[in-house]
Coordinates of N, CA and C in Angstrom, one line a residue:
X1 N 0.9 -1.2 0.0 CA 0.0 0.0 0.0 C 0.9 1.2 0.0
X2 N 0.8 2.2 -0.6 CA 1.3 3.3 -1.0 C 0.9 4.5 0.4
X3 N 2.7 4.7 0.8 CA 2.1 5.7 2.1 C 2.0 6.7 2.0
X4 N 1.3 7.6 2.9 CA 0.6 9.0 3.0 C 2.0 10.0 2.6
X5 N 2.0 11.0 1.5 CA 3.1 11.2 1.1 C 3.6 13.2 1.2
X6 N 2.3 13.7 2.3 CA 2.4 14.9 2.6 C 3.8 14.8 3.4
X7 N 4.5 14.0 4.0 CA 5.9 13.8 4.7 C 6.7 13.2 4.2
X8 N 7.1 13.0 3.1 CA 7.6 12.1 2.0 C 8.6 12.6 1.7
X9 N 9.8 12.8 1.8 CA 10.7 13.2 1.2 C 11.8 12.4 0.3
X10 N 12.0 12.6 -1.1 CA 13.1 11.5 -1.8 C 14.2 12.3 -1.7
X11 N 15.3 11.8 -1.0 CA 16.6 12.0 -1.3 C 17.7 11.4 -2.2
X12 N 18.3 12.4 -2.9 CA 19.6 12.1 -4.1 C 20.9 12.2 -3.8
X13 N 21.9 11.3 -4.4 CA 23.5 12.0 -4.3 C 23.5 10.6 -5.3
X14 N 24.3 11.9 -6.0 CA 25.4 11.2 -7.1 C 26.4 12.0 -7.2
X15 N 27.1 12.8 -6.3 CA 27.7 13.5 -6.2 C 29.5 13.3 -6.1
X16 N 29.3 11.9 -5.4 CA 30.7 11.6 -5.8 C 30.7 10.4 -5.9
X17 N 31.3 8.5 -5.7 CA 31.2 8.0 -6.4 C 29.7 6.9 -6.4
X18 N 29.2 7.4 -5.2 CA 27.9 6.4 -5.1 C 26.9 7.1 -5.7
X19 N 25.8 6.3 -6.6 CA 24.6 6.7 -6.9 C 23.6 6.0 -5.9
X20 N 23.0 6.9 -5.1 CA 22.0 6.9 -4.4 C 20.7 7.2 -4.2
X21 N 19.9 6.7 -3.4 CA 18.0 7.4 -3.5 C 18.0 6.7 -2.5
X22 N 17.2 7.7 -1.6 CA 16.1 6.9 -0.1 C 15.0 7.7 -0.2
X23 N 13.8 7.0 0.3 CA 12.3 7.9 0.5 C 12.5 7.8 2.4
X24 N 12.1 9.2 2.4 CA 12.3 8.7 3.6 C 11.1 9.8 4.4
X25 N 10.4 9.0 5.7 CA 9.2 9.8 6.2 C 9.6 10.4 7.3
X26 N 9.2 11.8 6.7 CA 9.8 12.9 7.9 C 9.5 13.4 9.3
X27 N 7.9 12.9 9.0 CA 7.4 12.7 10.7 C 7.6 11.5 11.4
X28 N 8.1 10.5 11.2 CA 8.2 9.6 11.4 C 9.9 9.1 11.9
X29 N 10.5 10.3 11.2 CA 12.1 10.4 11.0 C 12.9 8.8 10.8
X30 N 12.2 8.2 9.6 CA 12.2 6.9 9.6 C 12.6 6.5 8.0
X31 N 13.3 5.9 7.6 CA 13.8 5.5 5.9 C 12.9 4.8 5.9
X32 N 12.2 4.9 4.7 CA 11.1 3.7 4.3 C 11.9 2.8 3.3
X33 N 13.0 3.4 2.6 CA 13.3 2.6 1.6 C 14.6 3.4 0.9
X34 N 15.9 2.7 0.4 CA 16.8 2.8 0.1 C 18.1 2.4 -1.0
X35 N 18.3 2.6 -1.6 CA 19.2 1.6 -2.5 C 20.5 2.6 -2.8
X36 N 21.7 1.8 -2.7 CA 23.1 3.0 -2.9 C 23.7 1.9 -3.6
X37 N 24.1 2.1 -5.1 CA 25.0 1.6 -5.5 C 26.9 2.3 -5.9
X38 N 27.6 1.6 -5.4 CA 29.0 3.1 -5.4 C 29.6 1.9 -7.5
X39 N 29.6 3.5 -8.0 CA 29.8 3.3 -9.5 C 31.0 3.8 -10.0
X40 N 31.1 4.8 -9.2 CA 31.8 5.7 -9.6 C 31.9 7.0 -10.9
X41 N 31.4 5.9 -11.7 CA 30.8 6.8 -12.8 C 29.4 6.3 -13.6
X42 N 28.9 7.4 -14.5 CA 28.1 6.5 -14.9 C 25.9 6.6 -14.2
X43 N 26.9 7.8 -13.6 CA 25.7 8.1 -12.7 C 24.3 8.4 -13.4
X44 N 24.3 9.1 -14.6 CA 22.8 9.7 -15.3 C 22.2 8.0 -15.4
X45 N 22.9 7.3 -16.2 CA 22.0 5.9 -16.8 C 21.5 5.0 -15.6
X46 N 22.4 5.4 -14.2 CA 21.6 4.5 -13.0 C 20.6 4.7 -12.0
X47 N 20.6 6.3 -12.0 CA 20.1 6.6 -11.3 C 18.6 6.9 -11.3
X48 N 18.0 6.6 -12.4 CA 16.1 6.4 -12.3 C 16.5 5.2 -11.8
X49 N 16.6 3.6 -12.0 CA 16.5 2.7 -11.7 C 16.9 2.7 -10.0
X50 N 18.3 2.9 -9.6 CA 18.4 3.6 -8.4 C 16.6 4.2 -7.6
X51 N 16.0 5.1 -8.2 CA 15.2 5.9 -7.4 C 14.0 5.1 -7.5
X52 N 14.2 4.2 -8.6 CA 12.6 3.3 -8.6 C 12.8 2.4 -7.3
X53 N 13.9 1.4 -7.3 CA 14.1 0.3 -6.3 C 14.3 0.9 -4.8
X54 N 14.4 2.7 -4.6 CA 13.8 2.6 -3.2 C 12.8 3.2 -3.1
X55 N 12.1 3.7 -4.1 CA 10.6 4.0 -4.4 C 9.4 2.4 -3.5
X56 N 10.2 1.6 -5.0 CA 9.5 0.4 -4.4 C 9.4 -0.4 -3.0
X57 N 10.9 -0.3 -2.4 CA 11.1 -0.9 -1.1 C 10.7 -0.2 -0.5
X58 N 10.4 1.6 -0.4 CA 8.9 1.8 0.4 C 8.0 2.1 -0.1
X59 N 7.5 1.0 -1.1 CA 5.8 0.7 -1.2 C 5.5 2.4 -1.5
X60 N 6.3 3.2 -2.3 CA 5.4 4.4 -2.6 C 5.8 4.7 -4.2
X61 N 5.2 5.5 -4.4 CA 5.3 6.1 -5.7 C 5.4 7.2 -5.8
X62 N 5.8 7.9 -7.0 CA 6.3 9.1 -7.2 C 5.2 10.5 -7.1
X63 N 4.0 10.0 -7.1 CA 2.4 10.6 -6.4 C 3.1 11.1 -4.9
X64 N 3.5 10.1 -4.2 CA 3.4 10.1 -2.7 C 4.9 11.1 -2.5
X65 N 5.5 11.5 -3.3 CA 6.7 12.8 -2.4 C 6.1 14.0 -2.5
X66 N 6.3 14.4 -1.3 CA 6.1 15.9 -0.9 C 7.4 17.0 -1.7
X67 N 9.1 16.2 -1.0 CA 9.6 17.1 -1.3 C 11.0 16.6 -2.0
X68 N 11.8 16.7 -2.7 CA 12.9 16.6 -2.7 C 14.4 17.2 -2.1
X69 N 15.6 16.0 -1.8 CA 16.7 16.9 -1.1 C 17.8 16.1 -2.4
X70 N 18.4 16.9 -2.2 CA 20.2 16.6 -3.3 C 21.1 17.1 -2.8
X71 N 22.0 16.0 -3.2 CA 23.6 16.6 -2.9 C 23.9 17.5 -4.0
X72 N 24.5 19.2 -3.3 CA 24.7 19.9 -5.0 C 26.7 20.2 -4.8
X73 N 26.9 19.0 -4.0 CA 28.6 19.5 -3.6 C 29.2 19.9 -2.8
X74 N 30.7 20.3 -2.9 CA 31.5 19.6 -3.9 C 31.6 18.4 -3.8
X75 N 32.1 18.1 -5.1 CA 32.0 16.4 -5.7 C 32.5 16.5 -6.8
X76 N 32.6 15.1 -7.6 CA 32.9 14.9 -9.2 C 31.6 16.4 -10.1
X77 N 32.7 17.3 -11.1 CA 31.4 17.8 -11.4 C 30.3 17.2 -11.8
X78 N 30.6 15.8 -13.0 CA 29.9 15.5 -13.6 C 28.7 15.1 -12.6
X79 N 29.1 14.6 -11.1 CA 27.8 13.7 -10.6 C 26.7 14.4 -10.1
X80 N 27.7 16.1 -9.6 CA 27.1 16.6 -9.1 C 25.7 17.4 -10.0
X81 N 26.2 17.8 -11.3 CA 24.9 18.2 -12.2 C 24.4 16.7 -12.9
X82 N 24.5 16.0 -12.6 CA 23.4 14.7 -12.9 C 22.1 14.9 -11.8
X83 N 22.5 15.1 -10.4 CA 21.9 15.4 -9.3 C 21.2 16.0 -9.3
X84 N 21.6 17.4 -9.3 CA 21.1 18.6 -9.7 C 19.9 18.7 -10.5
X85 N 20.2 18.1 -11.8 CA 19.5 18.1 -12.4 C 18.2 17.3 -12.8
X86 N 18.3 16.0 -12.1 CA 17.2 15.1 -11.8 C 16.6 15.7 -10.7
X87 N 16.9 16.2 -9.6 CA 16.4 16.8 -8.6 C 15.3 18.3 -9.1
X88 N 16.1 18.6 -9.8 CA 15.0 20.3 -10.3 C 14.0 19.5 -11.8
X89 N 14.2 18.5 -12.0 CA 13.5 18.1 -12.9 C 12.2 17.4 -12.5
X90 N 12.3 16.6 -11.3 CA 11.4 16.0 -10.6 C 10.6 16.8 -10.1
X91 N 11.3 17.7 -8.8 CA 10.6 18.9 -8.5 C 9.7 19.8 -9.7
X92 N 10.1 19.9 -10.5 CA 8.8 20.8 -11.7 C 8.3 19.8 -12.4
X93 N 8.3 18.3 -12.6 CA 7.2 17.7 -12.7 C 6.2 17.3 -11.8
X94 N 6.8 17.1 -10.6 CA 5.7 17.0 -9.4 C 4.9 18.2 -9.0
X95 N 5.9 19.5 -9.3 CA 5.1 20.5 -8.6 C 5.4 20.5 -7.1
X96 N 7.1 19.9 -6.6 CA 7.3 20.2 -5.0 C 8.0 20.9 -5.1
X97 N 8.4 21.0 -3.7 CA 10.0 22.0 -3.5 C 11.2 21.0 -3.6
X98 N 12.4 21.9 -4.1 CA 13.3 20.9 -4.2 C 14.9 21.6 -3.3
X99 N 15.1 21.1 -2.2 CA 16.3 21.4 -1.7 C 17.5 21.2 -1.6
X100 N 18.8 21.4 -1.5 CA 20.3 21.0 -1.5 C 20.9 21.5 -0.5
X101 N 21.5 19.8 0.0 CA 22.3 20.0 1.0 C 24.0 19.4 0.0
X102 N 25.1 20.4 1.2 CA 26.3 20.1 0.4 C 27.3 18.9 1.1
X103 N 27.8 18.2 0.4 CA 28.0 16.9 0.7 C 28.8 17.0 2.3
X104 N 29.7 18.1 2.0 CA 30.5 18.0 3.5 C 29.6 18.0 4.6
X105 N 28.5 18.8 4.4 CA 27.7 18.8 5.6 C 26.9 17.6 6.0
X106 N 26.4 16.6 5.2 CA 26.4 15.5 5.3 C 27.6 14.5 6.0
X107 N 28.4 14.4 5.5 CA 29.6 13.9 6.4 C 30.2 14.1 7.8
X108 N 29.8 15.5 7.7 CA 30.0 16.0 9.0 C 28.7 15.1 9.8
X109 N 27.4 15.9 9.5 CA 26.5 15.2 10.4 C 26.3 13.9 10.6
X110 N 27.0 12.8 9.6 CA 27.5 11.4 10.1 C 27.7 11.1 11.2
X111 N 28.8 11.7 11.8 CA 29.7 11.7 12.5 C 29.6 12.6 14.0
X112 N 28.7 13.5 13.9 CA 28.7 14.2 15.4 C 28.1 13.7 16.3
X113 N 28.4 13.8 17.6 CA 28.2 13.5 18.4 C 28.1 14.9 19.6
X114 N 29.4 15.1 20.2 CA 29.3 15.9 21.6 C 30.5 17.0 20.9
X115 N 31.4 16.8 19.9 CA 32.5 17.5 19.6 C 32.4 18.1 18.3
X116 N 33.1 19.4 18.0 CA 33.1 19.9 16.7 C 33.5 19.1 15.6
X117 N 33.3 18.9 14.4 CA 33.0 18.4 13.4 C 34.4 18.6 12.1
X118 N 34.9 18.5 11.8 CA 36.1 18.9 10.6 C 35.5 17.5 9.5
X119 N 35.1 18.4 8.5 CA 34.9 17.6 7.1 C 35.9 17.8 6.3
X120 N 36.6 17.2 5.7 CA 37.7 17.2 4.9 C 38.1 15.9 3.8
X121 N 37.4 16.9 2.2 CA 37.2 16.0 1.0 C 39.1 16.3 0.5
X122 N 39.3 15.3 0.1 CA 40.5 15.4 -1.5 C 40.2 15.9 -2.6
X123 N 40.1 17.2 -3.0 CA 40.3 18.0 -4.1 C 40.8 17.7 -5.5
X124 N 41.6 17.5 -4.9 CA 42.8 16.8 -6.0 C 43.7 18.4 -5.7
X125 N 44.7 18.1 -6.9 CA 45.2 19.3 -7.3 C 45.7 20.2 -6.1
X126 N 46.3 19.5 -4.7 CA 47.0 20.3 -3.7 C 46.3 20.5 -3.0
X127 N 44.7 20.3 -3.2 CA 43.9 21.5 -2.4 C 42.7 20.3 -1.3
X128 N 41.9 21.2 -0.6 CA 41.1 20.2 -0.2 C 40.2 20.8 0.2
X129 N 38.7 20.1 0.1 CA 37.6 21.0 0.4 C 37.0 20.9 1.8
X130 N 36.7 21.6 2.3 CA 36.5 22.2 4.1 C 35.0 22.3 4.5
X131 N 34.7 22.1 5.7 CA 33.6 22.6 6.4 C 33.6 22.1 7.8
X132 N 33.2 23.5 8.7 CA 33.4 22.6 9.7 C 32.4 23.1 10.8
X133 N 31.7 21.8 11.0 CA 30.5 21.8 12.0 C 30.1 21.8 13.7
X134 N 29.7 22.5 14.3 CA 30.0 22.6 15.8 C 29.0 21.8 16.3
X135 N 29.4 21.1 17.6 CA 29.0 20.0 18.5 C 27.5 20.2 18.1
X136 N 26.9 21.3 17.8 CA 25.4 21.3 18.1 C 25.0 21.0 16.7
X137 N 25.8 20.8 15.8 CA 25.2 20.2 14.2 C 25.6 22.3 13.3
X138 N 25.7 23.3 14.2 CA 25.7 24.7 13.5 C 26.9 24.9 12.6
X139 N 26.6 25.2 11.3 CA 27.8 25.2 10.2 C 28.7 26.6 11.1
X140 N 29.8 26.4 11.5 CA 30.6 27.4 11.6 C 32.0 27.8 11.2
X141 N 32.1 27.1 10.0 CA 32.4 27.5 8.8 C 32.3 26.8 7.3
X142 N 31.7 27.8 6.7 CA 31.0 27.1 5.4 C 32.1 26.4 4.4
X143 N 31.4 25.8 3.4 CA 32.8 24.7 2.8 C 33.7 25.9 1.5
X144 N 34.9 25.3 1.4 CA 36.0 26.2 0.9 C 37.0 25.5 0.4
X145 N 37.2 25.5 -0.9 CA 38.4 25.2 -1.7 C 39.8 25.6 -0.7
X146 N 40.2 24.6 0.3 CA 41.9 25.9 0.2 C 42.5 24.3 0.3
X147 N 44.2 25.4 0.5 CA 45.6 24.7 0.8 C 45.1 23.7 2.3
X148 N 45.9 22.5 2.0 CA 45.4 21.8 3.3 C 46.3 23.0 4.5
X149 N 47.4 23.6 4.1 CA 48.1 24.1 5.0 C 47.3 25.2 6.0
X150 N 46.3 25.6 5.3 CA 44.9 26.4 5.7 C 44.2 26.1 6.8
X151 N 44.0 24.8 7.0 CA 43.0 24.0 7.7 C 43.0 24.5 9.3
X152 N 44.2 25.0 9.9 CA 44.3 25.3 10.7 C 43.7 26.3 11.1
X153 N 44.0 27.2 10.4 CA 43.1 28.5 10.7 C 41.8 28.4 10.2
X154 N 41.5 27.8 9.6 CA 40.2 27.3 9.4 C 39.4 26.7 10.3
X155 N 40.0 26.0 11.2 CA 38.8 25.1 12.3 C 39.4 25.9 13.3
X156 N 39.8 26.9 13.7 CA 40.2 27.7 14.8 C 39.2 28.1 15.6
X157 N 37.8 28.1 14.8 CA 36.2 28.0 16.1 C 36.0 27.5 16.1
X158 N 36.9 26.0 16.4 CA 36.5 25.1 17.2 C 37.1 24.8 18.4
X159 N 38.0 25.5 18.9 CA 38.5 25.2 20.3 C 39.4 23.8 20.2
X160 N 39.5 23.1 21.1 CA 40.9 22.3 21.5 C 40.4 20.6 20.9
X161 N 38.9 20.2 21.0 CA 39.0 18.9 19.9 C 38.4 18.7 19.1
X162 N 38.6 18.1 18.1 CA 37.8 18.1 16.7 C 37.4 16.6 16.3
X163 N 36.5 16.3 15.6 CA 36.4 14.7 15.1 C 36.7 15.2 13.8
X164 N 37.2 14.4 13.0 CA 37.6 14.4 11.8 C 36.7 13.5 10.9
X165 N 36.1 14.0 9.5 CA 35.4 12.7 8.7 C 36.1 13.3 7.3
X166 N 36.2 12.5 6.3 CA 36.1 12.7 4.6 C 37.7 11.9 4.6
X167 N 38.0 11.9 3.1 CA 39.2 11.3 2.7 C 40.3 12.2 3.0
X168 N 40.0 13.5 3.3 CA 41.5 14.2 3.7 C 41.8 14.5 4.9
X169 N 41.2 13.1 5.7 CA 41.0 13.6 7.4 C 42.6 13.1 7.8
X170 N 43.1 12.1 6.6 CA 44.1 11.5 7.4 C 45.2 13.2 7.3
X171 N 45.2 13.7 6.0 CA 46.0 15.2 5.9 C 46.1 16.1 7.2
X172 N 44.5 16.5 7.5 CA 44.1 17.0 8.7 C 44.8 16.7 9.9
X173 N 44.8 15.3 10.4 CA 45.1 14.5 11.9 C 47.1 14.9 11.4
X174 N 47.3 14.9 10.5 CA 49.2 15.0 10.4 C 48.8 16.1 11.1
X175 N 48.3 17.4 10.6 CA 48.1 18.9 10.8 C 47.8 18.8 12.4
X176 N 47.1 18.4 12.6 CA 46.3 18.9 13.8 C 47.1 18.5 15.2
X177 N 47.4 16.8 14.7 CA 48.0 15.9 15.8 C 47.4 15.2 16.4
X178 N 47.8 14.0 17.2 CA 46.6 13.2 17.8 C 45.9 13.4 19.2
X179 N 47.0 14.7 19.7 CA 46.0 14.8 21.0 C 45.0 15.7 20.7
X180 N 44.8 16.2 19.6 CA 43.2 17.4 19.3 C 42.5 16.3 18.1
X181 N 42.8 16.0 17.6 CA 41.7 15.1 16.7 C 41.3 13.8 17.0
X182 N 40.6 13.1 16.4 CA 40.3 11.7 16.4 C 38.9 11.4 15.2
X183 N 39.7 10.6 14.7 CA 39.5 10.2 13.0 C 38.1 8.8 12.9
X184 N 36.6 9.9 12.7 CA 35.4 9.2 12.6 C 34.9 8.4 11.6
X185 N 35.8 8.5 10.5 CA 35.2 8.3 9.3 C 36.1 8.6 8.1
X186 N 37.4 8.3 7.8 CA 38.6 8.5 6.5 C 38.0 8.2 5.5
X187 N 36.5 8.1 5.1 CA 36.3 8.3 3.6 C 35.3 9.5 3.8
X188 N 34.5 9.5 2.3 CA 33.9 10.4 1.6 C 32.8 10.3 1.0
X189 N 32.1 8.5 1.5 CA 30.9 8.4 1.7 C 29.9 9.0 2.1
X190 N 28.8 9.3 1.2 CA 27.7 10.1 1.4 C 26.2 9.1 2.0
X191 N 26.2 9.4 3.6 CA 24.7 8.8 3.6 C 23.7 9.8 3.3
X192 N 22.8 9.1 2.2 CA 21.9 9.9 2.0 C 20.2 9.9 2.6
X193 N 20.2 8.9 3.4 CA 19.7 9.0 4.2 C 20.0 10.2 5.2
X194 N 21.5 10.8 6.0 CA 21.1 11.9 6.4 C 21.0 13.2 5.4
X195 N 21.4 13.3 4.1 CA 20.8 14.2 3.4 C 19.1 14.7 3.6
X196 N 18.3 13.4 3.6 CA 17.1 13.4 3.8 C 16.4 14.2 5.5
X197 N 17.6 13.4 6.4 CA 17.3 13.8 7.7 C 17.7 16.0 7.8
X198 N 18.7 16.2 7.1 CA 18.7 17.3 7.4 C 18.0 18.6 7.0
X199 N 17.5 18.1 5.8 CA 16.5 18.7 5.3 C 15.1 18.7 6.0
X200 N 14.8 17.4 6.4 CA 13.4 17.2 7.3 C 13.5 17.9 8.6
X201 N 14.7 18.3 9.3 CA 15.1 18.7 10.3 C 15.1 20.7 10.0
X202 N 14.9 21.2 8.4 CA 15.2 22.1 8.6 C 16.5 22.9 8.6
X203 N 17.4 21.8 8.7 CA 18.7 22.3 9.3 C 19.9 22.5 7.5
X204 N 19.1 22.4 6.3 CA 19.6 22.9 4.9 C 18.7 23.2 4.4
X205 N 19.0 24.6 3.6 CA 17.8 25.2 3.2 C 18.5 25.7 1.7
X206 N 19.7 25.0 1.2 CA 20.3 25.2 0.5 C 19.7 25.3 -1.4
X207 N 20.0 26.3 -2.3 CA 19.2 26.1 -3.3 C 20.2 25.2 -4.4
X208 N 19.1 24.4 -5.5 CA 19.1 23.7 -5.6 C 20.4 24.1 -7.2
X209 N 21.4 24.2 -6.3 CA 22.8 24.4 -7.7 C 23.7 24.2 -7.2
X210 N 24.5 23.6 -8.5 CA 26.3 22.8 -7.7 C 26.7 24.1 -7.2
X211 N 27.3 23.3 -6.5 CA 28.3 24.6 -5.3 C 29.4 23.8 -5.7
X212 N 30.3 24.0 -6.8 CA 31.5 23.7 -7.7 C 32.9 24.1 -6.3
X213 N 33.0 25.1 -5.9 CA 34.0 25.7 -5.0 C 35.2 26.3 -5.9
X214 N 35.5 25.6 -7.2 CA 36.7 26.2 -8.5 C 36.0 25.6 -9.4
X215 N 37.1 25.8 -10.3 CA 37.0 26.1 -12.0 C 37.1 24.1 -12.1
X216 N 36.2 23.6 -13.1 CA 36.7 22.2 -13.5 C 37.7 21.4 -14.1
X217 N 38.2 20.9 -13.5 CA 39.1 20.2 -13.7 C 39.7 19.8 -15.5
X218 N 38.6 19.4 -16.4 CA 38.3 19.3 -17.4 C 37.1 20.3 -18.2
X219 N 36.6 19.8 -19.3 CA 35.6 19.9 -20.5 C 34.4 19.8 -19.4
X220 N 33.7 20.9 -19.4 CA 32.3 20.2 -18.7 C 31.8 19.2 -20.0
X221 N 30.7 18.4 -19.0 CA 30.1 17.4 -19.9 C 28.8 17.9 -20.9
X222 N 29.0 16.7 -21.8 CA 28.0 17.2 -23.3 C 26.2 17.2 -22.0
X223 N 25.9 18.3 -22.3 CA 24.1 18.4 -21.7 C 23.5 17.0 -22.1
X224 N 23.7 16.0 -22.7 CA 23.0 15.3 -23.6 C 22.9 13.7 -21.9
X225 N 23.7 14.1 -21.1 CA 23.2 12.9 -20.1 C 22.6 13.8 -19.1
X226 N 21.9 14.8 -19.3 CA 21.2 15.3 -18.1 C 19.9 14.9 -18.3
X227 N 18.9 14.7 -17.4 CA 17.7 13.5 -17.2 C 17.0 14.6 -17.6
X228 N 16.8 15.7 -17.2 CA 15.5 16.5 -17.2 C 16.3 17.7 -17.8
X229 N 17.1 18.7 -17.1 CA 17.5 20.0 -17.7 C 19.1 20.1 -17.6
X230 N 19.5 21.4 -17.9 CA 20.8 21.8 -17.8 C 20.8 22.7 -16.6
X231 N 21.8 22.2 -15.4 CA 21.9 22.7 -14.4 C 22.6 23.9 -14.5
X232 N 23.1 25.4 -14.1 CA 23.8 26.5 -14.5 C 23.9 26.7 -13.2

């Protein structure tokens, strides 16, 4: 039976190498259904089937979402406007809202507990992307392309300990040392299940466009694998 879908929210990330979808009920603060395949690439062709098989494992259909959440970055560019753009496509066929949360912040909220938060992705290219979240979940500092050598002055509002999450935590913990850090999570795994939760919580209210942080790496990709539109 198909559930009541005024609290319905589908959440997306293809933002870096998993393609993912959960429906998940927001009064209920409960995943009804899920599927994450990690692809790496390749994301536009899997991700309807992705969004059908956690559609189906909770018994709902695309009638029953109220709202949508996406990952809009940083990440691979390409996965990040695949996202994007299936996310604002659904949204203006259904007629809901559609919101973006950015992946660091996800990561971070993995991982908190009682201590400030340090998200720290691999960049590539010397650099590493930042955000860093205080004990109470409060972004207190928003995410940022810099030098890892940066990092330091970067988590400076956070006082004396930090949890570390993403693939450049182990960069970080050299920087920081081990009596102020302690390492929650050394990848860059996206649950998107809490993408889902943070949005139903209110707590991203982010609009719905890649947040790139620099220039790409390469050729952006031909518009021709975008599901619904051209993300800008």
């Amino acid at each position: 039976m198909p559930q009541s879908g005024a609290h319905l929210i589908l959440a997306i990330d293809t933002a870096l190498d998993d393609c993912s979808a959960a429906v998940f009920d927001a009064r209920a603060n409960l995943v009804l259904g899920k599927r994450t395949e990690r692809i790496g690439r390749g994301h536009a062709e899997r991700l309807p089937a992705v969004i059908d098989a956690a559609l189906a494992e909770a018994s709902s259909e695309f009638s029953d979402i109220a709202m949508i959440a996406v990952t809009i970055g940083p990440g691979s560019f390409t996965g990040v406007r695949v996202g994007v753009a299936a996310a604002r496509g659904y949204a203006l066929a259904l007629a809901i809202p559609a919101i973006g949360v950015t992946t660091l912040e996800v990561m971070a909220e993995a991982v908190r507990r009682d201590t400030p938060v340090l998200a720290v992705h691999d960049a590539k290219r010397g650099e590493v992307y930042a955000l860093l979240m205080g004990a109470d979940g409060e972004i207190l500092k928003a995410p940022e392309a810099l030098d890892p050598a940066a990092l330091v002055d970067f988590a400076g509002a956070a006082g004396e300990r930090l949890v570390l999450a993403g693939s450049a935590s182990g960069i970080a913990a050299d920087l920081f040392g081990i009596e102020r850090t302690a390492t929650a999570d050394p990848t860059s795994q996206i649950d998107v299940a809490v993408v889902a939760r943070l949005v139903a919580e209110g707590r991203s209210q982010q609009p719905v466009k890649p947040l790139y942080l620099r220039n790409a790496d390469a050729k952006p990709p031909s518009r021709h694998f975008n599901l619904f539109a051209e993300p800008t």
